[in-house]
Amino acid sequence: MNNQIVTTSAVPRLISIAVSHYCEKVRWALEWLKIPYVEESHVPLFHRFATREYGSSSVPILVTGADTFTDSTDILHYLNTLAPEGRYLYPTDPGLCREVEQLEELFDTKLGVGIRGWAYFYSLDDREAMRRVWCKGTPWVEQVGFAIAFPIMRRLVQQSLNITAASAASSLQEIKQIFDTVNQQLADNRPYLVGDKFSAADITFAALAAPALLPPEHPVMPPQLDGIKSEMATTIKELRATPAGMYALRLYREQRHFS
């Protein structure tokens, strides 16, 4: 472990929405690299009071003694500079590194976006489910704000993400296409998506796919299908049964550990 991050004053701060799969991507990388950090979770929309001083309206944000990073991929590249020998997020081989970065970009821009809209289409009307995942670990005043303003918050999220039945159906098709790409990548029984070592590509795929798989090891999402709308539950079961889905679930079992 890099000694520069051990002292309390230098411990990175992760500003997050706990349920965000992009925040989970960063959280997983921090924990896999055994980098101490402090997470500051916020209720969606209220999070902007915490992020605006860093010139961003979105999370994750990682605040470090070196700099502030406002993009999940930029954060992982920074964390890679702190990685202990032999535990890098990006391969040292240039060709393999490019392949990891290309897959990470695909997952970030297509899978992560599509799954977010698809999952919210089925869950936004469930006030109690939203309270559990939006309010986990957040300041009490934001939880009070959620209790008062949830109907308005729900409408704003629906509008900002253009969440409709048509957009959810389109997103699901894109999710399935990405899963097919991963299925093909894994067709030769390789241990990881690129090369023979766990990398940022694996973390990104598994973390961003989590809302459509609900891994039991996930720190925020419910691991069971009870209470989930039947159409969503059926899709989750189908995706879990694909090679890509089974792969992501295996990564959560084997590479995602919580104390």
GROMACS .gro file of C-alpha atoms in nm:
model
  259
    1MET     CA    1   0.000   0.000   0.000
    2ASN     CA    2   0.122   0.345  -0.084
    3ASN     CA    3   0.228   0.520   0.236
    4GLN     CA    4   0.113   0.862   0.115
    5ILE     CA    5  -0.251   0.770   0.174
    6VAL     CA    6  -0.220   0.623   0.523
    7THR     CA    7  -0.237   0.943   0.727
    8THR     CA    8  -0.587   1.064   0.817
    9SER     CA    9  -0.544   1.402   0.646
   10ALA     CA   10  -0.462   1.231   0.317
   11VAL     CA   11  -0.743   0.973   0.319
   12PRO     CA   12  -0.949   1.023  -0.001
   13ARG     CA   13  -1.312   1.134   0.029
   14LEU     CA   14  -1.560   0.963  -0.201
   15ILE     CA   15  -1.867   1.181  -0.254
   16SER     CA   16  -2.139   0.947  -0.372
   17ILE     CA   17  -2.495   0.840  -0.413
   18ALA     CA   18  -2.467   0.503  -0.242
   19VAL     CA   19  -2.677   0.309  -0.492
   20SER     CA   20  -2.508   0.461  -0.799
   21HIS     CA   21  -2.339   0.189  -0.999
   22TYR     CA   22  -2.069   0.436  -1.110
   23CYS     CA   23  -1.996   0.503  -0.742
   24GLU     CA   24  -1.988   0.129  -0.681
   25LYS     CA   25  -1.726   0.103  -0.956
   26VAL     CA   26  -1.501   0.345  -0.766
   27ARG     CA   27  -1.583   0.196  -0.426
   28TRP     CA   28  -1.487  -0.151  -0.552
   29ALA     CA   29  -1.158  -0.025  -0.697
   30LEU     CA   30  -1.068   0.150  -0.370
   31GLU     CA   31  -1.142  -0.157  -0.163
   32TRP     CA   32  -0.977  -0.402  -0.402
   33LEU     CA   33  -0.661  -0.191  -0.394
   34LYS     CA   34  -0.695  -0.169  -0.012
   35ILE     CA   35  -0.687   0.210  -0.020
   36PRO     CA   36  -0.843   0.366   0.292
   37TYR     CA   37  -1.117   0.617   0.213
   38VAL     CA   38  -1.415   0.794   0.361
   39GLU     CA   39  -1.747   0.781   0.177
   40GLU     CA   40  -1.991   1.071   0.199
   41SER     CA   41  -2.323   0.952   0.059
   42HIS     CA   42  -2.605   1.183  -0.042
   43VAL     CA   43  -2.966   1.152  -0.150
   44PRO     CA   44  -3.004   1.213  -0.527
   45LEU     CA   45  -3.062   1.580  -0.613
   46PHE     CA   46  -2.947   1.682  -0.264
   47HIS     CA   47  -2.603   1.555  -0.369
   48ARG     CA   48  -2.560   1.870  -0.578
   49PHE     CA   49  -2.507   2.078  -0.265
   50ALA     CA   50  -2.194   1.867  -0.203
   51THR     CA   51  -2.070   1.849  -0.561
   52ARG     CA   52  -2.116   2.205  -0.681
   53GLU     CA   53  -1.804   2.333  -0.504
   54TYR     CA   54  -1.608   2.094  -0.729
   55GLY     CA   55  -1.772   2.223  -1.046
   56SER     CA   56  -1.977   1.910  -1.106
   57SER     CA   57  -2.342   1.809  -1.078
   58SER     CA   58  -2.277   1.437  -1.075
   59VAL     CA   59  -2.107   1.168  -0.868
   60PRO     CA   60  -1.873   0.998  -0.804
   61ILE     CA   61  -1.623   1.261  -0.697
   62LEU     CA   62  -1.296   1.164  -0.532
   63VAL     CA   63  -1.128   1.436  -0.329
   64THR     CA   64  -0.763   1.361  -0.255
   65GLY     CA   65  -0.458   1.540  -0.127
   66ALA     CA   66  -0.330   1.546  -0.484
   67ASP     CA   67  -0.637   1.661  -0.678
   68THR     CA   68  -1.012   1.625  -0.721
   69PHE     CA   69  -1.147   1.379  -0.978
   70THR     CA   70  -1.503   1.398  -1.112
   71ASP     CA   71  -1.522   1.102  -1.352
   72SER     CA   72  -1.518   0.735  -1.256
   73THR     CA   73  -1.261   0.642  -1.521
   74ASP     CA   74  -1.034   0.932  -1.427
   75ILE     CA   75  -1.061   0.816  -1.066
   76LEU     CA   76  -0.958   0.460  -1.154
   77HIS     CA   77  -0.660   0.586  -1.353
   78TYR     CA   78  -0.554   0.793  -1.052
   79LEU     CA   79  -0.600   0.498  -0.815
   80ASN     CA   80  -0.388   0.290  -1.050
   81THR     CA   81  -0.093   0.516  -0.968
   82LEU     CA   82  -0.135   0.413  -0.603
   83ALA     CA   83  -0.166   0.041  -0.676
   84PRO     CA   84   0.073  -0.197  -0.504
   85GLU     CA   85   0.308  -0.397  -0.726
   86GLY     CA   86   0.123  -0.662  -0.926
   87ARG     CA   87  -0.226  -0.532  -0.844
   88TYR     CA   88  -0.279  -0.278  -1.119
   89LEU     CA   89  -0.619  -0.181  -1.258
   90TYR     CA   90  -0.468  -0.132  -1.604
   91PRO     CA   91  -0.217  -0.374  -1.759
   92THR     CA   92   0.136  -0.250  -1.809
   93ASP     CA   93   0.133  -0.399  -2.160
   94PRO     CA   94   0.018  -0.114  -2.392
   95GLY     CA   95  -0.196  -0.338  -2.612
   96LEU     CA   96  -0.379  -0.497  -2.322
   97CYS     CA   97  -0.419  -0.159  -2.156
   98ARG     CA   98  -0.589  -0.019  -2.468
   99GLU     CA   99  -0.825  -0.315  -2.471
  100VAL     CA  100  -0.918  -0.257  -2.106
  101GLU     CA  101  -0.977   0.112  -2.173
  102GLN     CA  102  -1.194   0.041  -2.478
  103LEU     CA  103  -1.414  -0.200  -2.284
  104GLU     CA  104  -1.436   0.039  -1.991
  105GLU     CA  105  -1.550   0.317  -2.225
  106LEU     CA  106  -1.811   0.089  -2.383
  107PHE     CA  107  -1.949  -0.013  -2.043
  108ASP     CA  108  -1.945   0.345  -1.910
  109THR     CA  109  -2.122   0.504  -2.204
  110LYS     CA  110  -2.362   0.226  -2.305
  111LEU     CA  111  -2.418  -0.030  -2.030
  112GLY     CA  112  -2.417   0.205  -1.733
  113VAL     CA  113  -2.650   0.457  -1.895
  114GLY     CA  114  -2.890   0.195  -2.027
  115ILE     CA  115  -2.917   0.001  -1.704
  116ARG     CA  116  -2.981   0.313  -1.499
  117GLY     CA  117  -3.281   0.415  -1.708
  118TRP     CA  118  -3.414   0.060  -1.733
  119ALA     CA  119  -3.391  -0.004  -1.358
  120TYR     CA  120  -3.551   0.328  -1.264
  121PHE     CA  121  -3.844   0.262  -1.498
  122TYR     CA  122  -3.943  -0.033  -1.278
  123SER     CA  123  -3.845   0.099  -0.936
  124LEU     CA  124  -3.911   0.475  -0.920
  125ASP     CA  125  -4.276   0.431  -0.824
  126ASP     CA  126  -4.180   0.224  -0.518
  127ARG     CA  127  -4.130   0.490  -0.252
  128GLU     CA  128  -4.006   0.249   0.016
  129ALA     CA  129  -3.755   0.082  -0.217
  130MET     CA  130  -3.625   0.422  -0.319
  131ARG     CA  131  -3.598   0.530   0.043
  132ARG     CA  132  -3.384   0.225   0.125
  133VAL     CA  133  -3.136   0.273  -0.159
  134TRP     CA  134  -3.136   0.651  -0.189
  135CYS     CA  135  -3.110   0.729   0.181
  136LYS     CA  136  -2.854   0.469   0.290
  137GLY     CA  137  -2.576   0.637   0.488
  138THR     CA  138  -2.698   0.989   0.410
  139PRO     CA  139  -2.731   1.292   0.644
  140TRP     CA  140  -3.056   1.294   0.842
  141VAL     CA  141  -3.158   1.629   0.699
  142GLU     CA  142  -3.149   1.482   0.347
  143GLN     CA  143  -3.358   1.188   0.464
  144VAL     CA  144  -3.615   1.434   0.594
  145GLY     CA  145  -3.599   1.610   0.259
  146PHE     CA  146  -3.663   1.280   0.083
  147ALA     CA  147  -3.968   1.214   0.299
  148ILE     CA  148  -4.113   1.553   0.211
  149ALA     CA  149  -4.010   1.592  -0.151
  150PHE     CA  150  -4.005   1.240  -0.297
  151PRO     CA  151  -4.293   1.293  -0.544
  152ILE     CA  152  -4.115   1.597  -0.688
  153MET     CA  153  -3.780   1.416  -0.687
  154ARG     CA  154  -3.930   1.120  -0.871
  155ARG     CA  155  -4.076   1.344  -1.139
  156LEU     CA  156  -3.747   1.530  -1.185
  157VAL     CA  157  -3.554   1.205  -1.224
  158GLN     CA  158  -3.808   1.073  -1.474
  159GLN     CA  159  -3.781   1.390  -1.678
  160SER     CA  160  -3.403   1.431  -1.663
  161LEU     CA  161  -3.338   1.068  -1.761
  162ASN     CA  162  -3.631   1.050  -2.007
  163ILE     CA  163  -3.771   0.743  -1.836
  164THR     CA  164  -4.060   0.598  -2.035
  165ALA     CA  165  -4.177   0.252  -2.136
  166ALA     CA  166  -4.025   0.306  -2.480
  167SER     CA  167  -3.689   0.423  -2.345
  168ALA     CA  168  -3.679   0.129  -2.101
  169ALA     CA  169  -3.741  -0.117  -2.386
  170SER     CA  170  -3.469   0.046  -2.594
  171SER     CA  171  -3.230   0.041  -2.299
  172LEU     CA  172  -3.295  -0.329  -2.242
  173GLN     CA  173  -3.200  -0.406  -2.601
  174GLU     CA  174  -2.874  -0.218  -2.553
  175ILE     CA  175  -2.808  -0.401  -2.225
  176LYS     CA  176  -2.856  -0.734  -2.399
  177GLN     CA  177  -2.621  -0.630  -2.680
  178ILE     CA  178  -2.347  -0.545  -2.429
  179PHE     CA  179  -2.404  -0.874  -2.250
  180ASP     CA  180  -2.370  -1.051  -2.587
  181THR     CA  181  -2.039  -0.871  -2.643
  182VAL     CA  182  -1.916  -0.994  -2.306
  183ASN     CA  183  -2.048  -1.344  -2.382
  184GLN     CA  184  -1.831  -1.349  -2.695
  185GLN     CA  185  -1.531  -1.215  -2.503
  186LEU     CA  186  -1.564  -1.500  -2.254
  187ALA     CA  187  -1.632  -1.771  -2.515
  188ASP     CA  188  -1.274  -1.902  -2.496
  189ASN     CA  189  -1.307  -1.960  -2.118
  190ARG     CA  190  -1.060  -1.684  -2.032
  191PRO     CA  191  -1.040  -1.607  -1.658
  192TYR     CA  192  -1.093  -1.231  -1.704
  193LEU     CA  193  -1.209  -1.000  -1.980
  194VAL     CA  194  -0.856  -0.895  -2.081
  195GLY     CA  195  -0.545  -1.104  -2.028
  196ASP     CA  196  -0.510  -1.325  -1.724
  197LYS     CA  197  -0.556  -1.064  -1.449
  198PHE     CA  198  -0.848  -0.883  -1.290
  199SER     CA  199  -0.865  -0.527  -1.425
  200ALA     CA  200  -1.068  -0.208  -1.454
  201ALA     CA  201  -1.266  -0.373  -1.735
  202ASP     CA  202  -1.390  -0.644  -1.499
  203ILE     CA  203  -1.475  -0.402  -1.220
  204THR     CA  204  -1.657  -0.171  -1.460
  205PHE     CA  205  -1.866  -0.444  -1.618
  206ALA     CA  206  -1.966  -0.611  -1.293
  207ALA     CA  207  -2.038  -0.286  -1.107
  208LEU     CA  208  -2.240  -0.130  -1.389
  209ALA     CA  209  -2.429  -0.454  -1.455
  210ALA     CA  210  -2.523  -0.491  -1.088
  211PRO     CA  211  -2.867  -0.321  -1.109
  212ALA     CA  212  -2.973  -0.586  -1.361
  213LEU     CA  213  -2.828  -0.877  -1.161
  214LEU     CA  214  -2.865  -0.779  -0.792
  215PRO     CA  215  -2.553  -0.962  -0.664
  216PRO     CA  216  -2.593  -1.074  -0.299
  217GLU     CA  217  -2.256  -0.917  -0.218
  218HIS     CA  218  -2.358  -0.569  -0.329
  219PRO     CA  219  -2.342  -0.325  -0.035
  220VAL     CA  220  -2.662  -0.136  -0.119
  221MET     CA  221  -2.890  -0.315  -0.364
  222PRO     CA  222  -3.138  -0.578  -0.240
  223PRO     CA  223  -3.007  -0.930  -0.313
  224GLN     CA  224  -3.351  -1.092  -0.350
  225LEU     CA  225  -3.620  -1.057  -0.612
  226ASP     CA  226  -3.906  -1.046  -0.360
  227GLY     CA  227  -4.113  -0.733  -0.408
  228ILE     CA  228  -3.965  -0.653  -0.749
  229LYS     CA  229  -4.206  -0.616  -1.038
  230SER     CA  230  -4.249  -0.948  -1.217
  231GLU     CA  231  -4.134  -0.823  -1.558
  232MET     CA  232  -3.814  -0.683  -1.407
  233ALA     CA  233  -3.756  -1.000  -1.202
  234THR     CA  234  -3.794  -1.215  -1.514
  235THR     CA  235  -3.533  -1.007  -1.699
  236ILE     CA  236  -3.292  -1.025  -1.405
  237LYS     CA  237  -3.325  -1.405  -1.398
  238GLU     CA  238  -3.259  -1.421  -1.773
  239LEU     CA  239  -2.951  -1.197  -1.751
  240ARG     CA  240  -2.817  -1.389  -1.450
  241ALA     CA  241  -2.827  -1.707  -1.660
  242THR     CA  242  -2.610  -1.568  -1.943
  243PRO     CA  243  -2.232  -1.625  -1.944
  244ALA     CA  244  -2.185  -1.251  -1.886
  245GLY     CA  245  -2.430  -1.247  -1.598
  246MET     CA  246  -2.275  -1.554  -1.435
  247TYR     CA  247  -1.934  -1.396  -1.480
  248ALA     CA  248  -2.033  -1.071  -1.307
  249LEU     CA  249  -2.192  -1.264  -1.022
  250ARG     CA  250  -1.873  -1.470  -0.985
  251LEU     CA  251  -1.664  -1.154  -0.969
  252TYR     CA  252  -1.884  -1.027  -0.687
  253ARG     CA  253  -1.843  -1.356  -0.500
  254GLU     CA  254  -1.469  -1.386  -0.550
  255GLN     CA  255  -1.336  -1.029  -0.581
  256ARG     CA  256  -1.580  -0.814  -0.387
  257HIS     CA  257  -1.525  -0.844  -0.012
  258PHE     CA  258  -1.665  -0.643   0.273
  259SER     CA  259  -1.544  -0.634   0.632
   0.00000   0.00000   0.00000
